[in-house]
XYZ file of C-alpha atoms in Angstrom:
523
model
C -0.122 -0.093 0.017
C 2.927 2.393 0.991
C 4.791 1.592 -2.295
C 1.745 2.414 -4.412
C 1.021 5.623 -2.494
C 4.786 6.727 -3.054
C 4.394 5.985 -6.661
C 1.420 7.967 -6.929
C 2.663 10.888 -4.898
C 5.859 10.906 -7.175
C 3.903 11.029 -10.398
C 1.509 13.958 -9.440
C 2.114 16.920 -11.554
C 1.778 20.199 -9.653
C 1.133 22.174 -12.663
C -1.933 19.835 -13.403
C -3.012 19.237 -10.150
C -3.125 22.882 -9.119
C -6.307 23.273 -11.162
C -8.089 21.766 -8.012
C -7.504 25.384 -6.317
C -10.452 26.655 -8.445
C -12.853 25.769 -5.616
C -10.984 27.974 -3.126
C -10.053 30.834 -5.545
C -12.651 31.214 -8.115
C -16.577 30.399 -8.359
C -18.123 27.124 -9.404
C -19.164 28.038 -12.901
C -18.558 25.092 -15.481
C -19.580 24.583 -19.138
C -21.855 21.685 -19.845
C -20.847 21.092 -23.546
C -18.007 20.274 -25.570
C -14.566 19.094 -24.392
C -13.591 22.388 -22.818
C -15.544 25.183 -21.293
C -15.519 28.765 -22.474
C -12.069 29.415 -20.473
C -10.157 26.463 -21.963
C -10.343 24.476 -18.684
C -11.902 20.895 -18.406
C -15.452 20.045 -18.236
C -16.736 17.779 -15.460
C -17.368 14.197 -17.020
C -20.298 13.615 -14.602
C -19.290 9.943 -14.324
C -16.510 7.413 -15.243
C -13.804 7.969 -12.834
C -15.930 10.511 -10.978
C -17.618 7.450 -9.240
C -14.160 6.339 -7.771
C -13.535 9.833 -6.671
C -17.132 9.781 -4.845
C -16.229 6.391 -3.113
C -12.760 7.801 -2.257
C -14.408 11.016 -0.513
C -16.887 8.662 1.250
C -14.132 6.991 2.810
C -12.213 10.131 3.733
C -15.106 11.743 5.293
C -15.836 8.645 7.410
C -12.354 8.853 8.694
C -11.950 12.560 9.118
C -15.358 14.432 10.169
C -16.722 11.496 12.160
C -13.482 10.459 13.908
C -13.777 12.955 16.784
C -17.248 11.487 18.023
C -15.432 8.120 18.687
C -13.077 9.766 21.247
C -16.065 9.568 23.877
C -15.682 5.746 23.797
C -12.158 6.172 25.394
C -13.170 9.144 27.690
C -13.240 7.270 30.840
C -9.936 5.360 30.192
C -8.190 8.669 29.526
C -9.386 9.947 32.737
C -8.324 7.048 34.785
C -4.922 6.558 33.130
C -4.151 10.421 33.367
C -5.917 11.305 36.314
C -7.585 13.994 34.561
C -10.736 15.835 35.101
C -13.719 16.103 32.598
C -12.443 19.484 31.673
C -8.923 18.258 30.903
C -10.003 15.297 28.886
C -12.677 17.254 26.759
C -9.669 19.369 25.348
C -8.777 16.459 23.320
C -11.741 16.062 20.918
C -12.355 20.014 21.210
C -8.763 20.755 19.726
C -9.083 18.121 17.139
C -12.457 19.549 15.850
C -11.181 23.146 16.158
C -7.982 22.373 14.260
C -10.099 20.492 11.680
C -12.231 23.677 10.654
C -9.561 26.234 11.430
C -7.046 24.592 8.929
C -9.100 25.946 5.932
C -6.747 28.594 4.983
C -3.541 26.548 5.317
C -5.218 23.867 3.308
C -6.194 26.286 0.708
C -2.480 27.559 0.297
C -1.239 23.897 0.087
C -4.021 23.150 -2.719
C -2.849 26.209 -4.712
C 0.927 25.120 -4.312
C 0.896 21.289 -4.612
C -2.697 20.436 -5.619
C -5.741 18.470 -4.398
C -4.210 14.937 -4.777
C -0.669 15.777 -2.791
C -2.724 17.868 -0.193
C -4.815 14.778 0.679
C -1.820 12.309 0.927
C -0.023 14.846 3.245
C -3.232 15.032 5.473
C -3.435 11.180 5.616
C 0.226 10.981 6.755
C -0.311 13.647 9.297
C -3.434 12.111 10.800
C -2.032 8.683 10.857
C 1.135 9.772 12.421
C -0.560 11.850 14.836
C -2.839 9.173 16.333
C 0.167 6.589 16.303
C 2.276 9.031 18.321
C -0.596 9.724 20.674
C -0.478 6.136 21.843
C 2.864 6.869 23.269
C 1.606 10.070 25.226
C 2.512 10.233 28.895
C 0.746 13.465 29.729
C -2.330 15.221 28.627
C -0.205 17.980 26.972
C 1.434 15.489 24.540
C -2.105 14.125 23.977
C -3.270 17.496 22.899
C -0.445 18.126 20.569
C -0.528 14.561 18.765
C -4.254 13.932 18.808
C -5.570 17.258 18.826
C -3.378 19.394 16.562
C -1.407 17.024 14.446
C -4.267 14.646 13.743
C -6.928 17.415 13.313
C -4.612 19.263 10.930
C -4.253 16.069 8.933
C -8.066 15.799 8.951
C -8.400 19.367 7.529
C -5.910 18.806 4.709
C -7.763 15.403 3.769
C -11.560 16.343 3.699
C -11.503 20.005 2.038
C -9.765 18.810 -0.981
C -11.783 15.786 -1.309
C -14.948 17.573 -1.469
C -13.370 19.885 -3.980
C -12.537 16.920 -6.272
C -16.322 15.822 -6.313
C -17.083 19.284 -7.520
C -14.565 19.103 -10.299
C -15.689 15.630 -11.466
C -19.572 16.629 -11.441
C -21.647 19.282 -12.698
C -24.987 17.975 -13.951
C -25.156 15.249 -11.426
C -23.247 17.496 -8.504
C -26.392 17.328 -6.285
C -26.610 13.444 -6.423
C -22.797 13.181 -6.186
C -22.676 15.298 -2.963
C -25.503 13.316 -1.359
C -23.557 10.264 -2.021
C -20.435 11.698 -0.455
C -22.251 13.161 2.449
C -22.794 9.400 3.612
C -19.255 9.235 4.485
C -19.986 11.126 7.846
C -22.803 8.961 8.432
C -21.005 5.769 7.774
C -18.044 6.756 10.042
C -20.657 7.736 12.853
C -22.220 4.317 12.684
C -18.944 2.274 12.380
C -16.192 3.954 14.180
C -17.684 3.812 17.654
C -18.336 0.201 17.368
C -14.781 -0.351 16.075
C -13.199 1.853 18.811
C -15.237 -0.204 21.434
C -13.948 -3.361 20.108
C -10.274 -2.337 19.937
C -10.666 -0.802 23.579
C -11.816 -4.215 24.829
C -9.120 -6.124 23.135
C -5.952 -3.853 23.202
C -6.760 -0.911 25.603
C -6.674 2.885 24.549
C -3.114 2.778 23.649
C -3.323 -0.081 21.268
C -6.630 1.173 19.841
C -5.002 4.493 18.944
C -1.983 3.037 17.235
C -4.478 0.609 15.199
C -6.676 3.485 14.282
C -3.320 5.434 13.235
C -3.126 2.688 10.760
C -6.540 2.991 9.559
C -6.215 6.725 8.883
C -3.189 6.042 6.676
C -5.776 4.853 4.074
C -6.700 8.514 3.392
C -3.356 8.417 1.362
C -4.606 5.671 -0.932
C -7.992 7.558 -1.273
C -6.184 10.691 -2.230
C -4.012 8.807 -4.681
C -6.937 7.615 -6.707
C -8.045 11.315 -6.992
C -6.297 12.236 -10.256
C -6.835 15.853 -11.615
C -8.663 16.856 -14.685
C -7.218 18.975 -17.581
C -4.231 18.966 -19.643
C -0.867 20.430 -19.005
C -0.465 24.252 -19.886
C 1.844 25.035 -22.698
C 5.351 25.676 -22.299
C 5.178 28.963 -23.572
C 2.701 30.194 -21.171
C 4.642 28.690 -18.176
C 7.803 30.662 -19.649
C 5.765 33.780 -20.012
C 4.407 33.506 -16.494
C 7.986 32.771 -15.129
C 9.404 35.855 -16.839
C 6.570 38.007 -15.464
C 7.118 36.691 -11.922
C 10.916 37.509 -12.208
C 10.017 40.866 -13.640
C 7.638 41.667 -10.655
C 10.159 40.418 -8.169
C 12.796 42.587 -9.494
C 10.454 45.778 -9.428
C 9.358 44.794 -5.865
C 12.947 44.544 -4.761
C 14.000 47.802 -6.388
C 10.788 49.576 -4.703
C 11.561 47.879 -1.270
C 15.230 49.193 -1.418
C 14.110 52.776 -2.066
C 11.233 52.878 0.281
C 12.853 50.948 3.035
C 10.818 49.566 5.881
C 7.699 51.569 4.848
C 7.714 50.012 1.301
C 8.109 46.449 2.867
C 5.043 47.083 5.172
C 2.913 48.326 2.320
C 4.167 45.451 0.166
C 3.183 42.760 2.907
C -0.165 44.598 3.574
C -0.737 44.353 -0.160
C -0.392 40.746 -0.186
C -2.043 40.020 3.205
C -5.454 41.778 2.467
C -6.032 40.146 -0.866
C -5.489 36.829 0.731
C -7.788 37.525 3.503
C -10.422 38.697 1.156
C -9.909 35.664 -0.985
C -10.036 33.043 1.745
C -11.942 34.726 4.564
C -14.729 37.204 3.614
C -14.622 39.508 6.403
C -16.165 42.121 4.281
C -19.287 40.310 3.906
C -19.984 40.720 7.636
C -20.677 44.448 6.879
C -21.900 44.492 3.510
C -24.166 41.273 3.379
C -26.731 41.368 6.517
C -27.976 37.854 5.593
C -24.629 36.463 5.700
C -23.751 38.170 8.949
C -26.935 36.673 10.574
C -26.335 33.342 9.301
C -22.669 33.225 10.180
C -23.354 34.455 13.794
C -26.417 31.858 14.176
C -24.480 28.832 12.821
C -21.287 29.819 15.043
C -23.562 30.048 18.191
C -25.339 26.582 17.272
C -21.942 25.014 17.074
C -21.138 25.713 20.584
C -23.261 22.856 21.763
C -23.892 21.068 18.434
C -21.299 18.215 18.793
C -21.035 18.239 22.674
C -23.882 15.627 22.998
C -21.574 13.442 20.668
C -18.815 13.441 22.872
C -20.730 13.166 26.255
C -23.351 10.668 25.032
C -21.494 7.560 26.055
C -19.980 8.582 29.374
C -23.456 9.993 30.247
C -24.883 6.567 29.549
C -22.095 4.490 31.298
C -21.942 6.800 34.147
C -25.646 5.753 35.250
C -25.144 1.974 34.830
C -25.531 1.247 31.127
C -23.092 -1.100 29.678
C -20.336 0.266 27.198
C -21.677 -1.849 24.356
C -25.166 -0.687 24.588
C -23.776 2.911 24.774
C -21.736 2.295 21.851
C -24.761 0.734 19.919
C -26.567 4.350 20.353
C -23.892 6.108 18.402
C -24.011 3.526 15.959
C -27.859 3.910 15.509
C -27.431 7.613 15.308
C -24.951 7.075 12.343
C -27.561 4.668 10.567
C -30.258 7.405 10.961
C -27.927 9.853 9.208
C -27.241 7.321 6.274
C -30.936 6.947 5.574
C -32.031 10.552 6.172
C -29.246 12.515 4.352
C -29.257 11.263 0.977
C -33.159 11.110 0.993
C -33.364 14.735 2.096
C -30.772 15.752 -0.639
C -32.678 13.791 -3.368
C -35.940 15.469 -2.197
C -34.580 19.048 -1.975
C -33.015 18.546 -5.360
C -36.449 17.869 -7.117
C -37.572 20.626 -9.474
C -40.323 21.855 -7.298
C -37.736 22.865 -4.712
C -35.377 24.685 -7.289
C -34.880 28.356 -6.711
C -36.750 28.218 -3.141
C -35.869 30.880 -0.522
C -37.399 28.878 2.182
C -34.510 26.772 3.015
C -33.090 29.308 5.562
C -36.422 28.628 7.586
C -36.319 24.944 7.309
C -32.798 25.035 8.586
C -33.601 27.222 11.371
C -36.583 24.831 12.309
C -34.278 21.796 12.175
C -31.717 23.607 14.567
C -34.656 24.417 16.846
C -35.740 20.941 16.949
C -32.104 19.665 17.462
C -31.689 21.766 20.449
C -34.821 20.897 22.043
C -34.316 17.435 21.724
C -31.493 17.398 24.144
C -34.078 17.767 26.946
C -35.093 14.287 25.962
C -31.720 13.006 26.948
C -31.310 15.155 30.087
C -34.764 13.622 31.445
C -33.827 9.990 31.961
C -30.939 7.470 31.264
C -32.969 4.362 30.244
C -32.086 2.727 26.980
C -35.402 3.314 25.371
C -35.693 7.101 26.427
C -31.917 7.535 24.815
C -32.971 5.578 21.860
C -35.855 8.118 21.188
C -33.409 10.921 21.848
C -31.048 9.453 19.217
C -33.854 9.211 16.698
C -35.009 12.793 16.982
C -31.411 14.231 17.327
C -30.269 12.080 14.479
C -33.131 13.265 12.027
C -32.574 16.869 12.911
C -28.934 16.447 12.561
C -29.268 15.103 8.991
C -31.516 18.008 7.972
C -28.852 20.492 9.353
C -26.063 18.754 7.512
C -28.075 18.762 4.102
C -29.005 22.179 4.348
C -25.923 23.976 5.976
C -24.196 24.678 2.604
C -27.332 25.038 0.661
C -28.360 28.170 2.719
C -24.965 29.478 2.636
C -24.734 29.244 -1.220
C -28.359 31.083 -1.357
C -26.926 33.664 0.946
C -23.791 34.858 -0.837
C -22.696 35.217 -4.426
C -21.252 32.113 -6.157
C -17.991 33.606 -6.438
C -17.658 34.458 -2.838
C -18.867 31.186 -1.629
C -15.234 29.759 -0.887
C -14.366 32.711 1.202
C -17.350 32.884 3.080
C -17.128 29.034 3.882
C -13.383 29.773 5.031
C -14.698 32.517 7.310
C -17.560 30.300 8.887
C -15.031 27.616 9.448
C -12.882 29.625 11.355
C -15.816 31.032 13.385
C -16.794 27.371 14.034
C -13.614 26.161 15.116
C -13.510 28.872 17.815
C -16.700 27.201 19.034
C -15.714 23.715 18.750
C -12.537 24.566 20.772
C -14.774 26.157 23.577
C -17.827 23.823 23.704
C -16.610 20.582 25.007
C -14.272 22.172 27.805
C -17.145 24.232 28.980
C -19.362 21.294 29.394
C -16.316 19.681 31.226
C -16.291 22.470 33.720
C -20.234 22.285 33.913
C -19.798 18.394 34.829
C -16.937 18.975 37.477
C -18.652 21.655 39.178
C -22.174 19.971 39.434
C -21.195 16.074 38.997
C -24.300 15.849 36.762
C -24.014 15.041 33.024
C -27.800 15.876 32.708
C -26.986 19.754 33.007
C -24.632 19.683 29.807
C -27.625 18.557 27.767
C -29.855 21.165 29.065
C -27.173 23.812 28.369
C -26.880 22.404 24.831
C -30.905 22.448 24.600
C -30.858 26.082 25.424
C -27.900 26.746 22.950
C -29.452 24.972 20.050
C -33.095 26.475 20.305
C -31.877 30.122 20.945
C -29.652 29.714 17.620
C -32.670 28.377 15.629
C -34.758 31.203 16.762
C -32.154 33.703 16.110
C -31.603 32.710 12.531
C -35.591 32.457 12.037
C -36.320 35.775 13.312
C -33.160 37.602 11.609
C -34.069 36.365 8.215
C -37.917 37.030 8.757
C -36.787 40.562 9.855
C -34.427 41.039 6.848
C -36.934 39.683 4.526
C -39.624 42.300 5.763
C -37.073 44.947 5.327
C -36.192 43.865 1.843
C -39.938 43.720 0.913
C -40.363 47.257 2.049
C -37.314 48.720 0.063
C -38.707 46.893 -2.946
C -42.185 48.342 -2.512
C -40.936 52.043 -1.989
C -38.491 51.683 -4.994
C -41.493 50.608 -7.111
C -43.509 53.464 -5.688
C -40.863 56.142 -6.611
C -40.447 54.370 -10.230
C -44.157 54.669 -10.587
C -44.096 58.370 -9.441
C -41.420 59.149 -11.570
C -42.651 57.458 -14.619
C -45.971 59.154 -14.627
C -44.345 62.496 -15.149
C -42.566 61.928 -18.479
C -45.416 59.936 -19.729
C -47.944 63.005 -19.279
C -45.367 65.156 -21.248
C -45.119 62.520 -23.918
C -48.795 62.289 -24.171
C -49.193 66.018 -24.553
C -46.485 66.442 -27.340
C -47.862 63.395 -28.935
C -51.427 64.976 -28.959
C -50.143 68.484 -30.035
C -47.710 67.341 -32.779
C -50.084 65.491 -35.247
C -52.238 68.619 -35.436
C -50.055 70.826 -37.801
C -48.933 67.872 -39.478
C -52.413 66.625 -40.119
C -53.436 70.117 -41.253
C -50.360 70.453 -43.484
C -51.409 67.508 -45.316
C -55.001 68.499 -45.800
C -53.878 71.983 -47.348
C -51.352 70.117 -49.630
C -54.038 67.927 -50.854
C -56.349 70.801 -51.559
C -53.731 72.757 -53.326
C -53.028 69.728 -55.425
C -56.784 69.295 -56.255
């Protein structure tokens, strides 16, 4: 396996593979006919090798996005081995999820420099080595670095380019391909907890981390099969680009020598500001009120969205439930996502839903239901009650996952979607970093896991209400502006129309009279 990965890694062409950076730096416009689009770029084949790319993306998402949820299986063992509190232990999945989402800009830079395939392979190596190294950790700080930072960065470098590759290979069937690839997260949620529980019973948490590190190395194989589209650029174009770069570099160096420190600072700012605008759309927070409301609501929701996934197994086992049955609850949650996510994606992709602007309200309702469902978990700890909680939570979680990017695409322009996604990822990473530790502090201070779920209920319900009311208020404001603009147009259109009517009524009279006189003269 490693020999095959090394051969693929050596054979990748950075000039060709760099086209994958299109997702991060440009809009998603593609042509649907001919061998090339209007810009001379490749056209998505909508099949063929694309289905292999989709299958590889499913595996990558299963091993990355769903992986932090299985850390809850090792929660008690980590506490006992390191004599750590709930707060200290909860930092492990918190750092992992935060780095996973905050690594978007770094991933974008690597994609532009190396391409999607090489970035995925690097991410697979980092995540595998991070988990393998964490099995030798002797302190919680070492675990934070290996399992949290290194493994989380590997996840970030693997899953984002994988989603990008699906967008390159599919245009007409993109909705269906995205629906299939989203099964990966649900597949990981249903299988990784069971696998982690089996490994824990056989090898302990250290042996389990070592085996899971080997499993994560399969991301390299998934990245190796994601070959890029398109042909190599012409040698003349590359030579011209090299000459232009050298000329710009020389001019920049001369300018910096003349202006000194001030010139260097200006040159640095002139490079940093376009980068921030390209990868993190801070300007949209001021110019687009819909995006501002959506970003704030989603970020607030993420503060408690993943906390139940981390604390469900410790909560169930703390009140006498067997570890196997608790892990089964997580598997059922994943199975619900496997069933509901593709179904909702296909339903929302029907022609009757195309162009609908009500997805934001449906998303807000799903967030509200997801938050309120945590009250069910806090009421009792019996298996039937927790099973009902998992069903409601999993259904609403599937709706949120299906509509999260759809609402964002409807909120911002297509050309600004990558940068808007990068900004939201940064904001989410802060909440992911704070959520589990705050829940750990609540458990340590009260010795009750139920309060964590009640707090998550308040967090989710308030986030759903905020998104719903914000969009409703902005829609009302927009309707008023449209009505007022139409009113002004009607008033202004009446004035010139009256003039034209008078002129039109007046001008034919002498013409008509002249015509009659001419006729009489002729007679």
